[in-house]
Short mmCIF file of C-alpha atoms in Angstrom, two decimals:
data_model
loop_
_atom_site.label_atom_id
_atom_site.label_comp_id
_atom_site.label_asym_id
_atom_site.label_seq_id
_atom_site.Cartn_x
_atom_site.Cartn_y
_atom_site.Cartn_z
CA MET A 319 12.75 29.68 149.08
CA ALA A 320 11.19 32.92 147.81
CA VAL A 321 9.56 33.46 151.22
CA LEU A 322 12.94 33.01 152.93
CA LEU A 323 14.58 35.51 150.58
CA VAL A 324 11.85 38.09 151.21
CA ALA A 325 12.18 37.47 154.96
CA ALA A 326 15.96 37.95 154.66
CA LEU A 327 15.38 41.22 152.84
CA GLY A 328 13.00 42.35 155.59
CA LEU A 329 15.55 41.41 158.26
CA THR A 330 18.24 43.30 156.35
CA GLY A 331 15.98 46.34 156.23
CA LEU A 332 15.41 46.08 159.99
CA LEU A 333 19.16 45.81 160.65
CA ALA A 334 19.77 48.75 158.34
CA TYR A 335 17.24 50.81 160.27
CA GLN A 336 18.88 49.84 163.57
CA ALA A 337 22.29 50.83 162.20
CA PHE A 338 20.86 54.10 160.91
CA ASP A 339 19.16 54.79 164.25
CA ALA A 340 22.40 54.06 166.13
CA GLY A 341 24.32 56.34 163.78
CA ARG A 342 21.69 59.04 164.21
CA SER A 343 21.95 58.76 168.01
CA HIS A 344 25.74 58.96 167.81
CA GLU A 345 25.47 61.97 165.55
CA ALA A 346 22.99 63.64 167.92
CA VAL A 347 25.32 63.09 170.87
CA ALA A 348 28.28 64.49 168.92
CA TYR A 349 26.32 67.54 167.81
CA LYS A 350 25.08 68.07 171.35
CA THR A 351 28.69 67.92 172.55
CA VAL A 352 29.73 70.63 170.08
CA LYS A 353 26.73 72.69 171.15
CA GLU A 354 27.72 72.34 174.79
CA GLN A 355 31.28 73.32 173.93
CA ALA A 356 29.83 76.43 172.28
CA TYR A 357 27.85 77.26 175.44
CA PHE A 358 30.95 76.73 177.54
CA ALA A 359 33.01 78.96 175.24
CA ALA A 360 30.33 81.70 175.37
CA TRP A 361 30.24 81.47 179.17
CA GLU A 362 34.02 81.57 179.36
CA TYR A 363 34.18 84.58 177.05
CA SER A 364 31.62 86.45 179.16
CA GLY A 365 33.73 85.79 182.26
CA GLN A 366 36.88 86.98 180.51
CA ALA A 367 35.04 90.06 179.24
CA ARG A 368 34.00 90.97 182.80
CA SER A 369 37.57 90.56 183.98
CA TRP A 370 39.09 92.66 181.20
CA LEU A 371 36.41 95.39 181.41
CA SER A 372 36.93 95.64 185.14
CA GLY A 373 40.72 95.60 184.96
CA LYS A 374 41.17 97.87 181.95
CA ILE A 375 38.35 100.40 182.32
CA LEU A 376 36.26 100.29 185.47
CA LYS A 377 38.69 100.03 188.37
CA PRO A 378 41.53 102.20 187.05
CA GLY A 379 39.12 104.77 185.66
CA LEU A 380 37.12 105.08 188.88
CA GLU A 381 40.35 105.31 190.83
CA VAL A 382 41.32 108.33 188.77
CA VAL A 383 37.85 109.87 189.24
CA ALA A 384 38.09 109.32 193.00
CA LYS A 385 41.48 111.00 193.19
CA ALA A 386 40.16 113.81 190.99
CA GLY A 387 37.65 114.69 193.68
CA GLY A 388 34.82 112.41 192.71
CA LYS A 389 34.43 110.70 196.08
CA SER A 390 34.11 113.81 198.18
CA LEU A 391 31.44 116.49 198.07
CA ASP A 392 33.97 118.93 199.56
CA LEU A 393 36.42 118.79 196.65
CA PRO A 394 36.09 120.34 193.20
CA LEU A 395 35.79 117.77 190.43
CA ASP A 396 38.56 119.41 188.39
CA TYR A 397 41.13 118.43 191.01
CA LEU A 398 42.79 116.15 188.47
CA SER A 399 43.09 118.77 185.80
CA THR A 400 44.49 121.48 188.10
CA ASP A 401 46.84 119.92 190.59
CA ALA A 402 47.26 116.20 189.92
CA ASP A 403 49.60 114.34 187.63
CA PRO A 404 48.10 111.22 185.96
CA GLN A 405 51.36 109.43 186.63
CA SER A 406 50.96 110.01 190.32
CA ILE A 407 47.43 108.76 190.69
CA GLY A 408 47.94 105.35 189.08
CA TRP A 409 46.47 105.53 185.56
CA LYS A 410 48.68 106.51 182.67
CA ASP A 411 46.03 106.62 179.97
CA MET A 412 42.59 108.15 180.38
CA ALA A 413 41.67 107.73 176.69
CA ALA A 414 38.69 105.52 177.59
CA ALA A 415 37.15 108.20 179.80
CA GLY A 416 34.98 111.04 178.69
CA ALA A 417 33.72 113.56 181.19
CA PHE A 418 33.94 112.82 184.95
CA PHE A 419 30.81 113.25 187.02
CA ARG A 420 29.69 113.25 190.64
CA TYR A 421 26.11 112.92 191.80
CA ASP A 422 24.77 113.62 195.28
CA LEU A 423 22.05 111.07 196.05
CA ALA A 424 20.69 113.14 198.89
CA THR A 425 20.31 116.49 197.08
CA GLY A 426 20.37 115.41 193.46
CA GLU A 427 23.25 117.77 192.74
CA PHE A 428 25.04 116.85 189.50
CA VAL A 429 28.59 118.02 188.80
CA THR A 430 30.62 117.20 185.65
CA SER A 431 34.13 118.08 184.58
CA GLY A 432 33.23 118.28 180.95
CA PRO A 433 30.55 119.94 178.80
CA GLU A 434 26.92 119.65 179.71
CA ASP A 435 25.53 116.13 179.33
CA PRO A 436 21.71 116.22 179.72
CA GLY A 437 21.41 112.53 178.89
CA LEU A 438 23.79 111.57 181.66
CA GLU A 439 22.04 113.83 184.20
CA ARG A 440 18.63 112.44 183.21
CA TRP A 441 19.87 108.89 183.57
CA LEU A 442 21.26 109.64 187.04
CA SER A 443 17.98 111.16 188.20
CA GLU A 444 15.62 108.70 186.52
CA GLY A 445 17.43 105.47 185.69
CA LEU A 446 19.98 105.08 188.43
CA SER A 447 17.48 104.07 191.10
CA ALA A 448 16.17 101.22 188.91
CA HIS A 449 19.72 100.13 188.19
CA LEU A 450 20.65 100.22 191.88
CA ALA A 451 17.62 98.11 192.70
CA LEU A 452 19.17 95.28 190.68
CA ASP A 453 22.25 95.41 192.89
CA PRO A 454 21.36 97.11 196.18
CA ASP A 455 24.74 96.29 197.71
CA GLY A 456 26.59 97.50 194.63
CA TRP A 457 29.61 99.18 196.11
CA GLU A 458 31.71 97.51 193.43
CA PRO A 459 32.33 99.32 190.12
CA VAL A 460 29.45 99.15 187.63
CA LEU A 461 29.26 99.63 183.86
CA ALA A 462 25.73 100.64 182.91
CA ALA A 463 24.35 100.82 179.39
CA ASP A 464 23.21 104.24 178.26
CA PRO A 465 19.80 104.21 176.54
CA ASP A 466 20.83 107.27 174.50
CA GLY A 467 23.55 105.20 172.80
CA ARG A 468 26.33 107.72 173.53
CA GLY A 469 28.44 105.18 175.41
CA PRO A 470 28.16 103.21 178.64
CA ILE A 471 28.44 104.83 182.06
CA ALA A 472 31.01 103.67 184.58
CA TYR A 473 30.14 104.52 188.18
CA ARG A 474 30.56 103.52 191.78
CA LEU A 475 28.68 104.20 194.98
CA TYR A 476 30.94 105.84 197.50
CA PRO A 477 29.66 105.21 201.03
CA GLU A 478 30.05 107.93 203.61
CA GLY A 479 31.19 106.32 206.82
CA TRP A 480 30.24 102.92 205.33
CA ASP A 481 26.72 103.20 206.72
CA HIS A 482 24.95 104.66 203.73
CA ALA A 483 25.82 105.75 200.18
CA GLU A 484 25.71 109.47 199.54
CA VAL A 485 27.83 109.93 196.43
CA VAL A 486 27.78 108.33 192.94
CA MET A 487 30.96 109.07 191.02
CA GLY A 488 31.99 107.90 187.60
CA PHE A 489 32.63 108.80 183.98
CA ARG A 490 31.15 108.22 180.58
CA VAL A 491 33.11 105.60 178.60
CA ARG A 492 33.97 106.20 175.00
CA GLU A 493 32.36 103.19 173.31
CA ALA A 494 35.21 102.78 170.84
CA GLU A 495 37.52 102.05 173.76
CA LEU A 496 35.54 98.90 174.63
CA ALA A 497 37.09 97.09 171.66
CA GLY A 498 40.37 96.63 173.47
CA PRO A 499 39.13 94.74 176.56
CA LEU A 500 36.49 92.80 174.59
CA GLY A 501 39.13 91.81 172.04
CA TYR A 502 41.61 90.78 174.75
CA ALA A 503 38.94 88.61 176.31
CA PHE A 504 38.65 86.81 172.96
CA THR A 505 42.30 86.43 172.02
CA GLU A 506 44.31 86.28 175.23
CA SER A 507 42.69 83.26 176.90
CA PRO A 508 41.51 79.93 175.47
CA LEU A 509 37.73 79.58 175.52
CA VAL A 510 37.85 75.77 175.58
CA PRO A 511 40.50 73.36 176.88
CA GLU A 512 43.69 73.51 174.84
CA THR A 513 43.59 69.74 174.37
CA LEU A 514 40.68 70.31 171.99
CA THR A 515 42.13 73.25 170.07
CA ASP A 516 45.53 71.58 169.58
CA GLY A 517 47.33 74.89 169.99
CA ARG A 518 45.38 76.73 167.30
CA SER A 519 44.09 80.27 167.85
CA THR A 520 40.64 81.09 169.14
CA GLU A 521 39.81 82.91 165.88
CA GLU A 522 40.10 79.61 164.00
CA PHE A 523 37.37 78.03 166.13
CA PHE A 524 34.93 80.77 167.07
CA SER A 525 33.50 84.12 166.15
CA VAL A 526 31.88 86.48 168.68
CA VAL A 527 29.43 89.36 168.49
CA VAL A 528 28.80 91.55 171.58
CA LEU A 529 25.44 93.36 171.66
CA ASP A 530 24.16 96.03 174.03
CA PRO A 531 20.71 95.74 175.66
CA LEU A 532 19.16 97.51 172.66
CA GLY A 533 20.61 94.93 170.24
CA ARG A 534 23.30 97.20 168.82
CA ARG A 535 26.69 95.73 168.04
CA VAL A 536 29.39 96.84 170.43
CA TRP A 537 32.22 94.62 169.20
CA THR A 538 32.64 91.93 166.50
CA SER A 539 35.48 89.49 166.03
CA GLU A 540 36.92 88.72 162.61
CA PRO A 541 36.26 86.55 160.72
CA GLN A 542 32.61 85.80 161.31
CA TYR A 543 31.22 82.26 160.84
CA GLU A 544 27.81 80.85 160.13
CA SER A 545 26.85 77.41 161.40
CA ASP A 546 24.28 75.47 163.39
CA PHE A 547 26.59 75.52 166.39
CA SER A 548 26.03 78.78 168.26
CA ALA A 549 25.40 79.87 171.83
CA ALA A 550 24.51 83.02 173.76
CA ASP A 551 25.44 84.31 177.19
CA THR A 552 25.28 87.59 179.09
CA VAL A 553 28.20 89.53 180.48
CA GLY A 554 26.01 90.70 183.39
CA VAL A 555 24.05 93.68 184.59
CA ARG A 556 27.08 95.22 186.33
CA TRP A 557 29.01 95.14 183.05
CA GLY A 558 26.68 96.96 180.71
CA GLY A 559 24.12 94.19 180.34
CA TYR A 560 25.97 93.12 177.18
CA ARG A 561 25.02 89.87 175.45
CA THR A 562 27.52 87.54 173.85
CA LEU A 563 26.69 85.58 170.67
CA LEU A 564 29.31 82.93 169.89
CA THR A 565 29.40 80.79 166.70
CA VAL A 566 31.58 77.74 166.02
CA ASN A 567 33.53 77.56 162.76
CA PRO A 568 31.83 74.62 160.93
CA ALA A 569 35.11 73.73 159.22
CA VAL A 570 36.78 72.84 162.52
CA ALA A 571 33.74 71.93 164.62
CA GLU A 572 34.76 68.28 164.66
CA GLY A 573 37.89 69.27 166.57
CA LEU A 574 35.69 70.01 169.57
CA VAL A 575 34.64 66.35 169.79
CA ILE A 576 37.05 63.54 170.56
CA GLY A 577 37.11 61.40 167.45
CA GLY A 578 35.49 64.16 165.35
CA LEU A 579 31.94 64.54 164.14
CA PRO A 580 30.50 61.29 162.78
CA ARG A 581 29.82 61.11 159.07
CA SER A 582 26.31 60.24 158.02
CA ARG A 583 25.90 56.51 157.48
CA LEU A 584 22.70 56.92 155.51
CA PRO A 585 24.32 56.78 152.02
CA ASN A 586 26.27 53.62 152.89
CA ILE A 587 23.24 52.00 154.52
CA LEU A 588 21.05 52.85 151.53
CA LEU A 589 23.72 51.50 149.18
CA LEU A 590 24.03 48.23 151.13
CA LEU A 591 20.25 47.95 151.34
CA ALA A 592 19.97 48.53 147.60
CA LEU A 593 22.66 45.92 146.91
CA THR A 594 20.91 43.45 149.21
CA GLY A 595 17.61 44.17 147.54
CA GLY A 596 19.24 43.73 144.14
CA LEU A 597 20.73 40.40 145.18
CA VAL A 598 17.36 39.23 146.51
CA VAL A 599 15.62 40.29 143.31
CA ALA A 600 18.35 38.56 141.28
CA ALA A 601 17.89 35.42 143.40
CA LEU A 602 14.12 35.54 142.89
CA LEU A 603 14.61 35.96 139.16
CA GLN A 604 17.09 33.09 139.17
CA LEU A 605 14.60 30.93 141.07
CA ARG A 606 11.97 31.82 138.53
CA ARG A 607 14.37 31.06 135.71
CA ASP A 608 15.30 27.75 137.32
CA ALA A 609 11.61 26.89 137.62
CA GLU A 610 11.08 27.79 133.97
CA LEU A 611 14.17 25.81 133.00
CA ALA A 612 12.93 22.81 134.97
CA GLN A 613 9.61 23.09 133.15
CA LEU A 614 11.40 23.34 129.81
CA ARG A 615 13.55 20.33 130.63
CA GLY A 616 10.47 18.42 131.65
CA ASP A 617 8.86 19.31 128.35
CA PHE A 618 12.12 18.35 126.62
CA VAL A 619 12.22 14.91 128.25
CA SER A 620 8.56 14.38 127.45
CA GLY A 621 9.03 15.51 123.85
CA VAL A 622 12.15 13.42 123.31
CA SER A 623 10.49 10.37 124.82
CA HIS A 624 7.54 10.80 122.50
CA GLU A 625 9.73 11.35 119.46
CA LEU A 626 11.83 8.31 120.21
CA ARG A 627 8.90 6.13 121.20
CA THR A 628 7.00 6.74 117.95
CA PRO A 629 9.66 5.43 115.50
CA LEU A 630 10.56 2.62 117.90
CA ALA A 631 6.92 1.56 118.03
CA GLN A 632 6.71 1.62 114.21
CA ILE A 633 9.92 -0.39 113.84
CA ARG A 634 8.78 -2.98 116.38
CA MET A 635 5.30 -3.31 114.91
CA PHE A 636 6.42 -3.89 111.33
CA ALA A 637 9.35 -6.11 112.40
CA GLU A 638 6.91 -8.34 114.34
CA THR A 639 4.60 -8.38 111.31
CA LEU A 640 7.44 -9.69 109.17
CA LEU A 641 8.61 -12.09 111.88
CA LEU A 642 5.15 -13.64 112.28
CA GLY A 643 4.67 -13.90 108.50
CA ARG A 644 1.52 -11.78 108.44
CA VAL A 645 2.33 -10.04 105.14
CA ARG A 646 0.17 -11.17 102.25
CA ASN A 647 2.48 -10.48 99.32
CA ASP A 648 5.85 -9.11 98.31
CA GLU A 649 4.46 -5.56 97.99
CA GLU A 650 3.41 -5.50 101.66
CA ARG A 651 6.75 -7.03 102.66
CA ARG A 652 8.60 -4.27 100.75
CA ARG A 653 6.38 -1.57 102.27
CA SER A 654 7.05 -2.86 105.80
CA LEU A 655 10.80 -2.86 105.21
CA GLU A 656 10.65 0.70 103.82
CA ILE A 657 8.80 1.87 106.94
CA ILE A 658 11.37 0.19 109.19
CA VAL A 659 14.22 1.87 107.27
CA ASN A 660 12.50 5.29 107.31
CA GLU A 661 11.73 5.15 111.02
CA SER A 662 15.27 4.01 111.82
CA GLN A 663 16.56 7.00 109.82
CA ARG A 664 14.30 9.29 111.84
CA LEU A 665 15.49 7.64 115.03
CA SER A 666 19.13 8.08 114.00
CA HIS A 667 18.43 11.73 113.20
CA GLN A 668 16.95 12.32 116.68
CA VAL A 669 19.82 10.53 118.43
CA ASN A 670 22.40 12.52 116.41
CA ASN A 671 20.60 15.71 117.42
CA LEU A 672 20.73 14.80 121.10
CA LEU A 673 24.40 13.81 120.95
CA LEU A 674 25.35 16.97 119.07
CA TYR A 675 23.45 19.21 121.47
CA SER A 676 24.85 17.46 124.56
CA ARG A 677 28.42 17.73 123.23
CA SER A 678 27.99 21.40 122.32
CA GLU A 679 26.66 22.20 125.82
CA ARG A 680 29.79 20.71 127.38
CA GLN A 681 32.56 21.83 125.06
CA GLY A 682 30.98 23.76 122.21
CA VAL A 683 30.51 22.72 118.61
CA ARG A 684 33.70 21.46 117.01
CA ILE A 685 33.80 21.40 113.24
CA ASP A 686 36.13 19.86 110.68
CA PRO A 687 35.71 22.18 107.68
CA ALA A 688 36.66 21.15 104.17
CA PRO A 689 35.79 22.44 100.67
CA THR A 690 32.28 21.15 100.01
CA ASP A 691 29.93 21.45 97.05
CA LEU A 692 26.78 22.88 98.62
CA SER A 693 24.56 21.87 95.68
CA GLY A 694 25.74 18.30 96.04
CA LEU A 695 25.12 18.51 99.80
CA VAL A 696 21.58 19.77 99.17
CA ASN A 697 20.88 16.84 96.80
CA GLU A 698 22.30 14.40 99.35
CA VAL A 699 20.08 15.79 102.14
CA ALA A 700 17.03 15.74 99.86
CA GLU A 701 17.64 12.11 98.92
CA ALA A 702 17.97 11.10 102.58
CA PHE A 703 14.89 13.04 103.66
CA ASP A 704 12.59 12.26 100.74
CA PRO A 705 11.20 9.02 102.28
CA LEU A 706 10.26 10.89 105.45
CA ALA A 707 8.58 13.62 103.41
CA GLN A 708 6.58 11.01 101.46
CA ALA A 709 5.59 9.32 104.71
CA ALA A 710 4.19 12.68 105.87
CA ARG A 711 2.40 13.12 102.50
CA SER A 712 4.49 16.17 101.62
CA ASP A 713 6.44 17.05 98.48
CA LEU A 714 10.09 18.06 98.57
CA ALA A 715 11.22 20.56 95.91
CA VAL A 716 15.02 20.74 95.49
CA HIS A 717 16.76 23.82 94.04
CA PRO A 718 20.48 23.21 93.46
CA ASN A 719 22.36 26.04 91.78
CA GLY A 720 25.42 24.93 89.86
CA THR A 721 28.56 24.24 91.81
CA ILE A 722 28.93 26.45 94.85
CA VAL A 723 31.92 25.48 96.96
CA ALA A 724 32.23 26.55 100.60
CA ARG A 725 34.58 25.51 103.38
CA VAL A 726 32.19 23.80 105.81
CA ASP A 727 31.79 20.69 107.92
CA GLY A 728 29.43 18.75 105.66
CA ARG A 729 28.23 16.47 108.44
CA MET A 730 27.23 19.42 110.64
CA VAL A 731 25.53 21.39 107.87
CA ARG A 732 23.68 18.23 106.82
CA GLN A 733 22.38 17.85 110.38
CA ALA A 734 21.25 21.51 110.44
CA LEU A 735 19.35 21.11 107.13
CA LEU A 736 17.72 17.88 108.35
CA ASN A 737 16.57 19.72 111.50
CA LEU A 738 15.00 22.48 109.41
CA LEU A 739 13.28 19.93 107.14
CA ASP A 740 12.07 17.97 110.17
CA ASN A 741 10.53 21.16 111.60
CA ALA A 742 8.84 21.86 108.27
CA ILE A 743 7.27 18.37 108.28
CA LYS A 744 6.14 18.65 111.92
CA TYR A 745 4.47 22.03 111.79
CA GLY A 746 3.37 22.24 108.15
CA PRO A 747 0.09 20.88 106.74
CA ALA A 748 -0.20 17.55 104.93
CA GLY A 749 0.18 17.91 101.17
CA GLN A 750 2.47 20.95 101.41
CA THR A 751 5.52 21.51 99.23
CA ILE A 752 8.79 22.00 101.11
CA SER A 753 11.57 23.81 99.24
CA LEU A 754 15.23 23.02 99.84
CA GLY A 755 17.98 24.76 97.92
CA VAL A 756 21.07 26.93 97.66
CA GLU A 757 21.49 30.42 96.17
CA HIS A 758 24.46 32.60 95.29
CA LEU A 759 24.22 36.08 96.82
CA GLU A 760 26.40 37.96 94.36
CA SER A 761 26.19 41.31 96.18
CA VAL A 762 27.93 39.91 99.27
CA ASP A 763 29.57 36.87 97.61
CA ARG A 764 27.98 34.38 99.98
CA ALA A 765 25.98 31.20 99.57
CA ARG A 766 22.50 30.90 101.07
CA LEU A 767 21.06 27.55 102.07
CA PHE A 768 17.32 27.75 102.62
CA VAL A 769 14.36 25.65 103.71
CA GLU A 770 10.87 27.02 103.09
CA ASP A 771 7.59 25.47 104.21
CA GLN A 772 3.92 26.31 103.86
CA GLY A 773 3.05 26.12 107.55
CA PRO A 774 1.75 28.84 109.89
CA GLY A 775 5.06 30.73 109.92
CA VAL A 776 6.87 32.32 112.87
CA PRO A 777 5.44 35.48 114.49
CA GLU A 778 7.81 38.43 114.30
CA ASP A 779 8.01 38.86 118.08
CA GLN A 780 9.25 35.27 118.49
CA ARG A 781 11.81 35.10 115.66
CA ARG A 782 14.67 35.74 118.09
CA ARG A 783 13.54 33.26 120.76
CA ILE A 784 13.00 30.22 118.56
CA TRP A 785 16.78 29.61 118.54
CA GLU A 786 16.87 29.25 122.34
CA PRO A 787 17.17 25.74 123.81
CA TYR A 788 13.87 24.10 124.82
CA PHE A 789 11.81 27.00 123.53
CA ARG A 790 8.56 26.15 121.79
CA MET A 791 5.88 28.56 120.68
CA GLU A 792 2.61 28.50 122.61
CA THR A 793 0.68 27.17 119.60
CA HIS A 794 3.10 24.26 119.32
CA ARG A 795 2.97 23.47 123.05
CA GLU A 796 -0.80 23.19 122.92
CA SER A 797 -0.75 21.01 119.80
CA SER A 798 -0.23 17.25 119.65
CA VAL A 799 3.01 17.67 117.70
CA ALA A 800 5.94 16.23 119.63
CA GLY A 801 9.17 18.16 119.83
CA SER A 802 12.29 18.32 121.98
CA GLY A 803 12.91 22.06 121.57
CA ILE A 804 16.59 21.65 120.67
CA GLY A 805 16.44 21.27 116.88
CA LEU A 806 16.69 24.98 116.06
CA SER A 807 19.21 25.48 118.88
CA VAL A 808 21.48 22.95 117.14
CA VAL A 809 21.03 24.86 113.86
CA ARG A 810 22.11 28.09 115.60
CA GLN A 811 25.19 26.41 117.09
CA VAL A 812 26.20 25.01 113.70
CA ALA A 813 25.76 28.45 112.11
CA GLU A 814 27.84 30.18 114.81
CA ALA A 815 30.60 27.56 114.47
CA HIS A 816 30.83 28.33 110.72
CA GLY A 817 30.57 32.13 111.14
CA ALA A 818 27.32 32.04 109.18
CA ASP A 819 24.30 34.35 109.37
CA LEU A 820 21.04 32.69 110.41
CA SER A 821 17.60 34.21 109.88
CA VAL A 822 13.94 33.42 109.40
CA GLU A 823 11.52 35.32 107.19
CA PRO A 824 7.97 34.87 105.93
CA GLY A 825 7.87 32.47 103.00
CA GLN A 826 6.28 33.17 99.65
CA GLY A 827 3.58 30.61 100.34
CA GLY A 828 2.73 32.05 103.74
CA GLY A 829 4.97 29.76 105.78
CA ALA A 830 8.48 30.31 107.12
CA ARG A 831 11.76 30.58 105.18
CA PHE A 832 14.87 29.63 107.17
CA GLN A 833 18.16 30.91 105.70
CA LEU A 834 21.78 30.04 106.41
CA ASP A 835 24.32 32.37 104.72
CA LEU A 836 27.87 30.98 104.37
CA PRO A 837 31.10 32.40 102.97
CA ILE A 838 32.05 30.64 99.72
CA LEU A 839 35.26 29.64 97.96
CA SER A 840 34.12 29.42 94.35
CA VAL A 841 31.04 29.37 92.12
CA ALA A 842 30.46 27.60 88.83
CA ALA A 843 27.23 28.02 86.88
CA GLY A 844 25.09 24.93 86.32
CA ASP A 845 23.95 23.49 82.99
#
């Protein structure tokens, strides 16, 4: 049975691991899904950023520069400022533009409408060719990052006759003006399907940081989040080479997965595994206890059989002696009859013990209390037990103490005292003096019945266990003394039924002193 329980525990552990592994796989898939949603959102934002940068800055701005003379080497670049009306050329607001410029690729001539800009001229002469190499057919508008950090450069190749490019025209963009298009790209279009966001704003799900090629922040959304779900994308070389860093709000990340993010099953699995382990351990302990109980019951049956067989054998032997007329005189006849009577008393005592214990196990000890003189009860018990004490070559010293009246079941208390005296005879040496008596404890107004022997005593570490059913000390188990192991258990049950205190202490003569403290009704001093 123990092997099966351990195997069941192992199987439970295996199932728990499988459940944990399945939960971990589910969790990994869910987290991967959120991560992919973050990549999709970053890619979508980059596309929106390109669209807004082109529509709000590049195309309208370059259109103004072209109409201001930027596309033709024959026109002055201040055409806009002298003769043109911004309303008439298609762009109402040139706030995003700094100085206009035109650059002749053939001669290297650089013309600007604003103050001198050495950084811009240097970039056109040194960095433009490398930038054009990335997009050799780049007749579309381009937003190039400026390594000097003064703002990106918007330009366009203007082909002469559409066979070769001769002119680069453009303007320097005020970097602060990038916030508008980059912000619109974040707020004006959903970055993931609306079925996942449930109509909530983009700011509730994501935060974005836009960096230039040198790692400097160009634009930042508010608020910013920190989580394990983040993704990066690039806006593109033709749009400043900006990089997009997108982070998912951890508080709403589960909204990006149908059914939400799975909760960790590890605590529940560990709890169930612990409970299963506890149940298995409890079952093993119960099996061990059952085995011990079976052993105790076996010892009990053996002890009871021995205790009953001994007086029965004595009764039969001396009855047959009388029946066959083998006694030689009246003294031997009287002695045989005394032995038969004594052994029958012992047999009755054992049977009463068994009946009392069996009844108490089923329905508890039931008592019929009545005012009883404890000194008289002690004398009665001593008179009944004296023949058994003499047969064991022991002396019985009785110590009555006036008239001490208590409300007890005399029959039950008598049985408890007989059990204590029987134990004293069994485990004490031959020739010992056994004391039986009653005392008045004036400080607590209680009566104390006691039995004291001169045997080996009870070790301190076993004084609590001796009241348990079937329990016998190791020294007694190894001895030839028979015992059922229920005598002291019956004493405990009688004491509990009367609300009495039961204890065992070392005796004055080195043995054990068993004490039963009872509430009393009245006390009268003796003569």
